[in-house]
């Protein structure tokens, strides 16, 4: 039993939904970490680095939700994280998976925003705006990666140049 030191400024339905998003962001981190291991096994160290950096961003996203729940006096509840896939049929299939996954994340963020609006929780709706913008960037980056990988698939040397370029992501 938690002893509250802060007044709860957010309703439980919203807290539950935000806790669900912590889990999904941490799953995203896990998914990209699993993908990083896959790329390493394919000797694509630049792709591996790119998704590894992305995994770090997902943990930052999870912590934004974590900190927000705490700030509003809610209770953070962490649930088990599903295991991600360990293999993809090709590097292109893996990057297509990133794009599909980011589209799913966007849909989840929009659902949270709809809930916040239904609950007249304007503070949470405002916090979620950051994620709405972030998802525009995340989808654009993933789409760009799919496009480039598709163009270069089957062109070994060009793919290695892309790999080198991706490895510069910090
Ligand atoms: Fe946290 Fe890539 O969305």
PDB file of C-alpha atoms and ligand atoms in Angstrom:
ATOM      1  CA  UNK A   1       0.000   0.000   0.000  1.00  0.00           C
ATOM      2  CA  UNK A   2       1.403   3.356  -1.080  1.00  0.00           C
ATOM      3  CA  UNK A   3       1.203   6.295   1.278  1.00  0.00           C
ATOM      4  CA  UNK A   4       0.366   9.252  -0.888  1.00  0.00           C
ATOM      5  CA  UNK A   5       2.497  12.306  -0.382  1.00  0.00           C
ATOM      6  CA  UNK A   6       0.863  14.131  -3.265  1.00  0.00           C
ATOM      7  CA  UNK A   7      -2.720  14.929  -4.056  1.00  0.00           C
ATOM      8  CA  UNK A   8      -3.925  12.832  -6.988  1.00  0.00           C
ATOM      9  CA  UNK A   9      -4.609  15.242  -9.842  1.00  0.00           C
ATOM     10  CA  UNK A  10      -5.469  12.649 -12.456  1.00  0.00           C
ATOM     11  CA  UNK A  11      -8.195  10.025 -12.607  1.00  0.00           C
ATOM     12  CA  UNK A  12      -7.450   6.320 -12.271  1.00  0.00           C
ATOM     13  CA  UNK A  13      -8.694   5.442 -15.760  1.00  0.00           C
ATOM     14  CA  UNK A  14      -6.144   7.839 -17.243  1.00  0.00           C
ATOM     15  CA  UNK A  15      -3.365   6.546 -14.947  1.00  0.00           C
ATOM     16  CA  UNK A  16      -4.103   2.966 -16.036  1.00  0.00           C
ATOM     17  CA  UNK A  17      -3.933   3.979 -19.691  1.00  0.00           C
ATOM     18  CA  UNK A  18      -0.642   5.850 -19.175  1.00  0.00           C
ATOM     19  CA  UNK A  19       0.820   2.878 -17.298  1.00  0.00           C
ATOM     20  CA  UNK A  20      -0.128   0.762 -20.331  1.00  0.00           C
ATOM     21  CA  UNK A  21       1.843   3.161 -22.505  1.00  0.00           C
ATOM     22  CA  UNK A  22       4.920   2.842 -20.255  1.00  0.00           C
ATOM     23  CA  UNK A  23       4.793  -0.875 -20.997  1.00  0.00           C
ATOM     24  CA  UNK A  24       4.399  -0.312 -24.740  1.00  0.00           C
ATOM     25  CA  UNK A  25       7.311   2.138 -24.849  1.00  0.00           C
ATOM     26  CA  UNK A  26       9.490  -0.329 -22.950  1.00  0.00           C
ATOM     27  CA  UNK A  27       8.383  -3.065 -25.344  1.00  0.00           C
ATOM     28  CA  UNK A  28       9.418  -0.749 -28.213  1.00  0.00           C
ATOM     29  CA  UNK A  29      12.858  -0.428 -26.601  1.00  0.00           C
ATOM     30  CA  UNK A  30      13.023  -4.225 -26.312  1.00  0.00           C
ATOM     31  CA  UNK A  31      11.911  -4.688 -29.909  1.00  0.00           C
ATOM     32  CA  UNK A  32      14.635  -2.367 -31.186  1.00  0.00           C
ATOM     33  CA  UNK A  33      17.250  -3.926 -28.936  1.00  0.00           C
ATOM     34  CA  UNK A  34      16.298  -7.354 -30.316  1.00  0.00           C
ATOM     35  CA  UNK A  35      16.569  -5.911 -33.806  1.00  0.00           C
ATOM     36  CA  UNK A  36      19.970  -4.463 -32.966  1.00  0.00           C
ATOM     37  CA  UNK A  37      21.166  -7.973 -32.036  1.00  0.00           C
ATOM     38  CA  UNK A  38      19.741  -9.275 -35.334  1.00  0.00           C
ATOM     39  CA  UNK A  39      21.592  -6.607 -37.358  1.00  0.00           C
ATOM     40  CA  UNK A  40      24.820  -7.365 -35.484  1.00  0.00           C
ATOM     41  CA  UNK A  41      24.412 -11.016 -36.489  1.00  0.00           C
ATOM     42  CA  UNK A  42      24.046  -9.847 -40.116  1.00  0.00           C
ATOM     43  CA  UNK A  43      27.254  -7.783 -39.845  1.00  0.00           C
ATOM     44  CA  UNK A  44      25.264  -4.589 -40.390  1.00  0.00           C
ATOM     45  CA  UNK A  45      26.794  -2.706 -37.470  1.00  0.00           C
ATOM     46  CA  UNK A  46      25.481   0.688 -38.594  1.00  0.00           C
ATOM     47  CA  UNK A  47      21.864  -0.533 -38.735  1.00  0.00           C
ATOM     48  CA  UNK A  48      22.503  -2.152 -35.335  1.00  0.00           C
ATOM     49  CA  UNK A  49      23.703   1.157 -33.898  1.00  0.00           C
ATOM     50  CA  UNK A  50      20.758   3.089 -35.385  1.00  0.00           C
ATOM     51  CA  UNK A  51      18.149   0.840 -33.753  1.00  0.00           C
ATOM     52  CA  UNK A  52      20.143   0.704 -30.546  1.00  0.00           C
ATOM     53  CA  UNK A  53      19.982   4.507 -30.318  1.00  0.00           C
ATOM     54  CA  UNK A  54      16.261   4.217 -31.088  1.00  0.00           C
ATOM     55  CA  UNK A  55      15.873   1.760 -28.198  1.00  0.00           C
ATOM     56  CA  UNK A  56      17.395   4.430 -25.929  1.00  0.00           C
ATOM     57  CA  UNK A  57      14.838   6.967 -27.170  1.00  0.00           C
ATOM     58  CA  UNK A  58      12.022   4.562 -26.346  1.00  0.00           C
ATOM     59  CA  UNK A  59      13.269   4.278 -22.782  1.00  0.00           C
ATOM     60  CA  UNK A  60      13.249   8.083 -22.585  1.00  0.00           C
ATOM     61  CA  UNK A  61       9.625   8.029 -23.816  1.00  0.00           C
ATOM     62  CA  UNK A  62       8.699   5.481 -21.143  1.00  0.00           C
ATOM     63  CA  UNK A  63      10.305   7.660 -18.471  1.00  0.00           C
ATOM     64  CA  UNK A  64       8.366  10.725 -19.649  1.00  0.00           C
ATOM     65  CA  UNK A  65       5.135   8.837 -18.910  1.00  0.00           C
ATOM     66  CA  UNK A  66       6.596   7.520 -15.640  1.00  0.00           C
ATOM     67  CA  UNK A  67       7.562  11.009 -14.452  1.00  0.00           C
ATOM     68  CA  UNK A  68       4.250  12.508 -15.545  1.00  0.00           C
ATOM     69  CA  UNK A  69       2.211   9.949 -13.562  1.00  0.00           C
ATOM     70  CA  UNK A  70       4.354  10.660 -10.472  1.00  0.00           C
ATOM     71  CA  UNK A  71       4.009  14.418 -10.963  1.00  0.00           C
ATOM     72  CA  UNK A  72       0.202  14.136 -11.057  1.00  0.00           C
ATOM     73  CA  UNK A  73       0.128  12.035  -7.884  1.00  0.00           C
ATOM     74  CA  UNK A  74      -0.732   8.753  -9.627  1.00  0.00           C
ATOM     75  CA  UNK A  75       0.744   5.333  -9.005  1.00  0.00           C
ATOM     76  CA  UNK A  76       3.217   3.878 -11.498  1.00  0.00           C
ATOM     77  CA  UNK A  77       2.594   0.179 -12.063  1.00  0.00           C
ATOM     78  CA  UNK A  78       5.057  -1.765 -14.135  1.00  0.00           C
ATOM     79  CA  UNK A  79       3.840  -4.866 -15.948  1.00  0.00           C
ATOM     80  CA  UNK A  80       5.893  -7.664 -17.557  1.00  0.00           C
ATOM     81  CA  UNK A  81       7.369  -6.833 -20.956  1.00  0.00           C
ATOM     82  CA  UNK A  82       6.734  -9.295 -23.795  1.00  0.00           C
ATOM     83  CA  UNK A  83       9.768 -10.833 -25.475  1.00  0.00           C
ATOM     84  CA  UNK A  84      10.458  -9.318 -28.903  1.00  0.00           C
ATOM     85  CA  UNK A  85      11.169 -11.335 -32.070  1.00  0.00           C
ATOM     86  CA  UNK A  86      14.767 -12.471 -32.465  1.00  0.00           C
ATOM     87  CA  UNK A  87      14.870 -12.834 -36.249  1.00  0.00           C
ATOM     88  CA  UNK A  88      13.596 -11.141 -39.379  1.00  0.00           C
ATOM     89  CA  UNK A  89      13.660 -12.642 -42.835  1.00  0.00           C
ATOM     90  CA  UNK A  90      15.816  -9.800 -44.218  1.00  0.00           C
ATOM     91  CA  UNK A  91      17.172  -6.383 -43.201  1.00  0.00           C
ATOM     92  CA  UNK A  92      14.363  -4.856 -45.279  1.00  0.00           C
ATOM     93  CA  UNK A  93      11.748  -6.888 -43.368  1.00  0.00           C
ATOM     94  CA  UNK A  94      13.255  -5.596 -40.115  1.00  0.00           C
ATOM     95  CA  UNK A  95      13.111  -1.921 -41.096  1.00  0.00           C
ATOM     96  CA  UNK A  96       9.566  -2.417 -42.439  1.00  0.00           C
ATOM     97  CA  UNK A  97       8.735  -3.745 -38.981  1.00  0.00           C
ATOM     98  CA  UNK A  98      10.024  -0.469 -37.458  1.00  0.00           C
ATOM     99  CA  UNK A  99       7.704   1.558 -39.682  1.00  0.00           C
ATOM    100  CA  UNK A 100       4.681  -0.686 -38.937  1.00  0.00           C
ATOM    101  CA  UNK A 101       5.441  -0.543 -35.233  1.00  0.00           C
ATOM    102  CA  UNK A 102       5.745   3.248 -35.191  1.00  0.00           C
ATOM    103  CA  UNK A 103       2.376   3.550 -36.926  1.00  0.00           C
ATOM    104  CA  UNK A 104       0.924   1.406 -34.133  1.00  0.00           C
ATOM    105  CA  UNK A 105       2.547   3.640 -31.505  1.00  0.00           C
ATOM    106  CA  UNK A 106       1.004   6.686 -33.189  1.00  0.00           C
ATOM    107  CA  UNK A 107      -2.436   5.061 -32.996  1.00  0.00           C
ATOM    108  CA  UNK A 108      -1.921   4.346 -29.273  1.00  0.00           C
ATOM    109  CA  UNK A 109      -0.882   7.952 -28.602  1.00  0.00           C
ATOM    110  CA  UNK A 110      -3.978   9.169 -30.442  1.00  0.00           C
ATOM    111  CA  UNK A 111      -6.173   6.839 -28.357  1.00  0.00           C
ATOM    112  CA  UNK A 112      -4.628   8.265 -25.172  1.00  0.00           C
ATOM    113  CA  UNK A 113      -5.301  11.781 -26.412  1.00  0.00           C
ATOM    114  CA  UNK A 114      -8.927  10.894 -27.208  1.00  0.00           C
ATOM    115  CA  UNK A 115      -9.319   9.467 -23.694  1.00  0.00           C
ATOM    116  CA  UNK A 116      -7.784  12.589 -22.142  1.00  0.00           C
ATOM    117  CA  UNK A 117     -10.204  14.775 -24.105  1.00  0.00           C
ATOM    118  CA  UNK A 118     -13.191  12.570 -23.141  1.00  0.00           C
ATOM    119  CA  UNK A 119     -12.137  12.835 -19.483  1.00  0.00           C
ATOM    120  CA  UNK A 120     -11.614  16.605 -19.835  1.00  0.00           C
ATOM    121  CA  UNK A 121      -8.056  16.026 -18.609  1.00  0.00           C
ATOM    122  CA  UNK A 122      -6.476  18.987 -20.370  1.00  0.00           C
ATOM    123  CA  UNK A 123      -3.118  18.680 -18.598  1.00  0.00           C
ATOM    124  CA  UNK A 124      -2.645  15.136 -19.903  1.00  0.00           C
ATOM    125  CA  UNK A 125      -3.873  16.163 -23.343  1.00  0.00           C
ATOM    126  CA  UNK A 126      -1.244  18.911 -23.321  1.00  0.00           C
ATOM    127  CA  UNK A 127       1.519  16.497 -22.230  1.00  0.00           C
ATOM    128  CA  UNK A 128       0.501  14.121 -25.028  1.00  0.00           C
ATOM    129  CA  UNK A 129       0.966  16.816 -27.674  1.00  0.00           C
ATOM    130  CA  UNK A 130       4.728  16.287 -27.355  1.00  0.00           C
ATOM    131  CA  UNK A 131       4.208  12.656 -28.321  1.00  0.00           C
ATOM    132  CA  UNK A 132       1.935  13.572 -31.238  1.00  0.00           C
ATOM    133  CA  UNK A 133       4.786  15.665 -32.703  1.00  0.00           C
ATOM    134  CA  UNK A 134       7.384  13.050 -31.806  1.00  0.00           C
ATOM    135  CA  UNK A 135       5.435  10.391 -33.700  1.00  0.00           C
ATOM    136  CA  UNK A 136       5.402  12.538 -36.852  1.00  0.00           C
ATOM    137  CA  UNK A 137       9.211  12.488 -36.681  1.00  0.00           C
ATOM    138  CA  UNK A 138       9.436   8.807 -35.726  1.00  0.00           C
ATOM    139  CA  UNK A 139       7.229   7.754 -38.639  1.00  0.00           C
ATOM    140  CA  UNK A 140       9.109   9.986 -41.092  1.00  0.00           C
ATOM    141  CA  UNK A 141      12.498   8.583 -39.990  1.00  0.00           C
ATOM    142  CA  UNK A 142      11.272   4.992 -40.227  1.00  0.00           C
ATOM    143  CA  UNK A 143       9.676   5.579 -43.638  1.00  0.00           C
ATOM    144  CA  UNK A 144      12.894   7.147 -44.894  1.00  0.00           C
ATOM    145  CA  UNK A 145      14.861   4.132 -43.676  1.00  0.00           C
ATOM    146  CA  UNK A 146      12.481   1.700 -45.418  1.00  0.00           C
ATOM    147  CA  UNK A 147      12.697   3.705 -48.648  1.00  0.00           C
ATOM    148  CA  UNK A 148      16.511   3.795 -48.649  1.00  0.00           C
ATOM    149  CA  UNK A 149      16.861   0.123 -47.699  1.00  0.00           C
ATOM    150  CA  UNK A 150      14.393  -0.893 -50.422  1.00  0.00           C
ATOM    151  CA  UNK A 151      16.303   1.070 -53.058  1.00  0.00           C
ATOM    152  CA  UNK A 152      19.616  -0.443 -52.043  1.00  0.00           C
ATOM    153  CA  UNK A 153      18.546  -4.042 -51.299  1.00  0.00           C
ATOM    154  CA  UNK A 154      20.538  -6.340 -53.571  1.00  0.00           C
ATOM    155  CA  UNK A 155      23.250  -3.696 -54.119  1.00  0.00           C
ATOM    156  CA  UNK A 156      25.810  -4.891 -51.587  1.00  0.00           C
ATOM    157  CA  UNK A 157      28.222  -1.977 -51.794  1.00  0.00           C
ATOM    158  CA  UNK A 158      25.509   0.694 -51.643  1.00  0.00           C
ATOM    159  CA  UNK A 159      23.881  -1.061 -48.676  1.00  0.00           C
ATOM    160  CA  UNK A 160      27.198  -0.993 -46.844  1.00  0.00           C
ATOM    161  CA  UNK A 161      27.461   2.777 -47.509  1.00  0.00           C
ATOM    162  CA  UNK A 162      24.006   3.204 -45.966  1.00  0.00           C
ATOM    163  CA  UNK A 163      25.122   1.026 -43.053  1.00  0.00           C
ATOM    164  CA  UNK A 164      28.089   3.309 -42.481  1.00  0.00           C
ATOM    165  CA  UNK A 165      25.854   6.383 -42.641  1.00  0.00           C
ATOM    166  CA  UNK A 166      23.375   4.904 -40.118  1.00  0.00           C
ATOM    167  CA  UNK A 167      26.224   4.093 -37.749  1.00  0.00           C
ATOM    168  CA  UNK A 168      26.809   7.826 -37.254  1.00  0.00           C
ATOM    169  CA  UNK A 169      23.534   8.246 -35.332  1.00  0.00           C
ATOM    170  CA  UNK A 170      24.190   9.431 -31.800  1.00  0.00           C
TER     171      UNK A 170
HETATM  172 FE1  LIG B   1       8.076   5.863 -28.440  1.00  0.00          FE
HETATM  173 FE2  LIG B   1       9.019   5.187 -31.309  1.00  0.00          FE
HETATM  174  O1  LIG B   1       7.681   5.687 -30.177  1.00  0.00           O
END
